[in-house]
PDB file of C-alpha atoms in Angstrom:
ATOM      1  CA  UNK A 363     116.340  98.526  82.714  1.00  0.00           C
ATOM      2  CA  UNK A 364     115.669  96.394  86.026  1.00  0.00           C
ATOM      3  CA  UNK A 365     113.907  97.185  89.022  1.00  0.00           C
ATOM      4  CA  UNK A 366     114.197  95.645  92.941  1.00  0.00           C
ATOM      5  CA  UNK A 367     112.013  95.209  95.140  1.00  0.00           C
ATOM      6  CA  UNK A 368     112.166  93.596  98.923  1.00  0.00           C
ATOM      7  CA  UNK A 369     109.290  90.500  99.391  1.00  0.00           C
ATOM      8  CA  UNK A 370     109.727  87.204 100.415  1.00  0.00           C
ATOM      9  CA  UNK A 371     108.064  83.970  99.527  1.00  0.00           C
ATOM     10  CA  UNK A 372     107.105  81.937 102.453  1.00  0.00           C
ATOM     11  CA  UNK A 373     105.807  78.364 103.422  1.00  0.00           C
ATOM     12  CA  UNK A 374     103.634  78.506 106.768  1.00  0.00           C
ATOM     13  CA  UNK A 375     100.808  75.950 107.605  1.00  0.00           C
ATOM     14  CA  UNK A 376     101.023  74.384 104.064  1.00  0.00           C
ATOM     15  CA  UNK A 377     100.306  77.434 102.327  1.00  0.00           C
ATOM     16  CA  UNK A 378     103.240  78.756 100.420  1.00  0.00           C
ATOM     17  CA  UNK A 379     102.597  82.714  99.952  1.00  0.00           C
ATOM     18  CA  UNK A 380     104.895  86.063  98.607  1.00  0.00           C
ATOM     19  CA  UNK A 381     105.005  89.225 100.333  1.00  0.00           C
ATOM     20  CA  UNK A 382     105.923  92.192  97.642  1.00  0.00           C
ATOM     21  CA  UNK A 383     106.945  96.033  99.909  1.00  0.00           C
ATOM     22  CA  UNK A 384     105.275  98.804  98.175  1.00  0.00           C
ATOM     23  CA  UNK A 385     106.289 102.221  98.667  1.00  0.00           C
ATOM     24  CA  UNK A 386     103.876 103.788 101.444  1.00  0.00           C
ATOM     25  CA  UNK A 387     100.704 104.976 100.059  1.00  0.00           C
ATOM     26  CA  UNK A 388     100.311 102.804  97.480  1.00  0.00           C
ATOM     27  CA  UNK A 389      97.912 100.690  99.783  1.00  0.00           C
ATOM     28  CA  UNK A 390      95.845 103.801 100.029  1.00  0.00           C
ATOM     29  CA  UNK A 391      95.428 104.278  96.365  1.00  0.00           C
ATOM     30  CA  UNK A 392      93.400 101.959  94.852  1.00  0.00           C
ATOM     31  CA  UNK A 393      94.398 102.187  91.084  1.00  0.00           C
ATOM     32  CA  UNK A 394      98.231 101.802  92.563  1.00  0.00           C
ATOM     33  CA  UNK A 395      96.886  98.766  94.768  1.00  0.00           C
ATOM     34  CA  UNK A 396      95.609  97.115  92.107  1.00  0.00           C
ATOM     35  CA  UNK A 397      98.594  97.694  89.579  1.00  0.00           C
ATOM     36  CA  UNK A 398     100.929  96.651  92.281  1.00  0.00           C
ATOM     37  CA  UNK A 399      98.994  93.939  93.081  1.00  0.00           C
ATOM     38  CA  UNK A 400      98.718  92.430  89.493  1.00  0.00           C
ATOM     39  CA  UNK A 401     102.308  93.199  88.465  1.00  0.00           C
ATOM     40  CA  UNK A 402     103.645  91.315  91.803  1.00  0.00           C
ATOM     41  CA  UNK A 403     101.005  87.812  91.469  1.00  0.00           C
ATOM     42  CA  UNK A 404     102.456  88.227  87.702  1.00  0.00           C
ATOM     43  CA  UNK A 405     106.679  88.013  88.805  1.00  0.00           C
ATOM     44  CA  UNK A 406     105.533  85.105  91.863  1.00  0.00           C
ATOM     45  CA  UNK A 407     103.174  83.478  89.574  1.00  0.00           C
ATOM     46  CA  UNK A 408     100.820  80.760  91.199  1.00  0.00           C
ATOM     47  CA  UNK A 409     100.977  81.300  94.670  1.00  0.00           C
ATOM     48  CA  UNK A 410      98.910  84.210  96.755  1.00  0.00           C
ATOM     49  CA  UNK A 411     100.833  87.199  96.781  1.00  0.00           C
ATOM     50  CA  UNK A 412      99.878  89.751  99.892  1.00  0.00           C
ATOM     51  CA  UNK A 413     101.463  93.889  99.379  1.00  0.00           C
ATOM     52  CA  UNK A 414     102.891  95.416 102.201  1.00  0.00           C
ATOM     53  CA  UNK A 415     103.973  98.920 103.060  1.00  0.00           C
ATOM     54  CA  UNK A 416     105.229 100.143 106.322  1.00  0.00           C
ATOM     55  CA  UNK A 417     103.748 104.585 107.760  1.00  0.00           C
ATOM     56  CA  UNK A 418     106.397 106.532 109.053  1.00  0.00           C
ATOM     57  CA  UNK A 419     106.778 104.398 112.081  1.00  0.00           C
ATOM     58  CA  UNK A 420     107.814 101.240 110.152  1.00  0.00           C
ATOM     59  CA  UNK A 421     104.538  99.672 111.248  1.00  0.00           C
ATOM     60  CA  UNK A 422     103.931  97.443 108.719  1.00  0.00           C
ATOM     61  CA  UNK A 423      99.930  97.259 106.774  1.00  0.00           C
ATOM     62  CA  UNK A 424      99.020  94.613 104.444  1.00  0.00           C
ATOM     63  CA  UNK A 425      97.142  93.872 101.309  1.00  0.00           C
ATOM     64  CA  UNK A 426      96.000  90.454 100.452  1.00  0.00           C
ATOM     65  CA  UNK A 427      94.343  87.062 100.908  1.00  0.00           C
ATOM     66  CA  UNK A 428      92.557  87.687 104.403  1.00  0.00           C
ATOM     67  CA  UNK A 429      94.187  84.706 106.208  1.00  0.00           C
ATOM     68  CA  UNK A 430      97.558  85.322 105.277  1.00  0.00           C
ATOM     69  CA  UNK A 431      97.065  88.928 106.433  1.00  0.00           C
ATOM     70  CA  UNK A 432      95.874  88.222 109.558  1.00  0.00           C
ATOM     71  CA  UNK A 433      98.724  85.486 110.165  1.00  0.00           C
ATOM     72  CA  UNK A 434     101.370  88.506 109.264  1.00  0.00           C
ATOM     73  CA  UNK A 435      99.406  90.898 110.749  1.00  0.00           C
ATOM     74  CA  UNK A 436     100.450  88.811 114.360  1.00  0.00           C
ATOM     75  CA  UNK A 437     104.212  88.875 113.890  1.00  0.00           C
ATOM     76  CA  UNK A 438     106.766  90.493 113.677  1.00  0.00           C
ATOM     77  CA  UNK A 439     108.230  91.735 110.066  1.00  0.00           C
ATOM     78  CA  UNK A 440     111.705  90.479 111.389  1.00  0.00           C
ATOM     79  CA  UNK A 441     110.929  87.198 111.310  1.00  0.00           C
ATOM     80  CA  UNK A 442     109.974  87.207 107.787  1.00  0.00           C
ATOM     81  CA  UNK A 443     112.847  86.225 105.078  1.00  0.00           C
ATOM     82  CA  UNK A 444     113.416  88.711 103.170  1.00  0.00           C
ATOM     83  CA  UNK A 445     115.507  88.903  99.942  1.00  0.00           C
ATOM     84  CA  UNK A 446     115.970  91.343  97.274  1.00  0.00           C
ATOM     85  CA  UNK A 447     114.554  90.575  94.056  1.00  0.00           C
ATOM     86  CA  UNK A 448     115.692  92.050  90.456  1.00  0.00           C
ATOM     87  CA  UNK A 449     113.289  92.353  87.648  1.00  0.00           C
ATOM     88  CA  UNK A 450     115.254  92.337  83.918  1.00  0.00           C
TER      89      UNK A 450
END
């Protein structure tokens, strides 16, 4: 069985990073955060990985390596690459 997921994997500053979307209120529950979390740096292997869910409004929130947060946190998700990713 596979599963998809939306993320992205990202160069910016010399820091190459992935973004993994979560379904919304996994962010909120920390035994799901840190699942999520650990299955995601797992599939994207060395590099940081930050979560990211979007509320009802599609405003996005994100999980992850402060820095990297706060540099997503200031633009806009549609500037970010994203690509769908299967998992065999």
């Amino acid at each position: 069985m596979s599963t998809t997921f939306d993320g992205a994997v990202i160069k910016e500053q010399g820091v190459t990073f992935a973004i993994a979307v979560v379904k919304r209120g996994t962010l909120a529950n920390f035994l799901q955060k840190k699942d999520a979390f650990s299955y995601f740096s797992r599939f994207f292997g060395n590099i940081p990985t930050v979560l990211m869910e979007q509320d009802i409004h599609g405003v996005p929130q994100y999980y992850g390596r402060k820095d990297i947060v706060k540099f997503l946190s200031s633009i806009h998700p549609s500037r970010i690459p994203w690509k769908r990713y299967t998992i065999n």
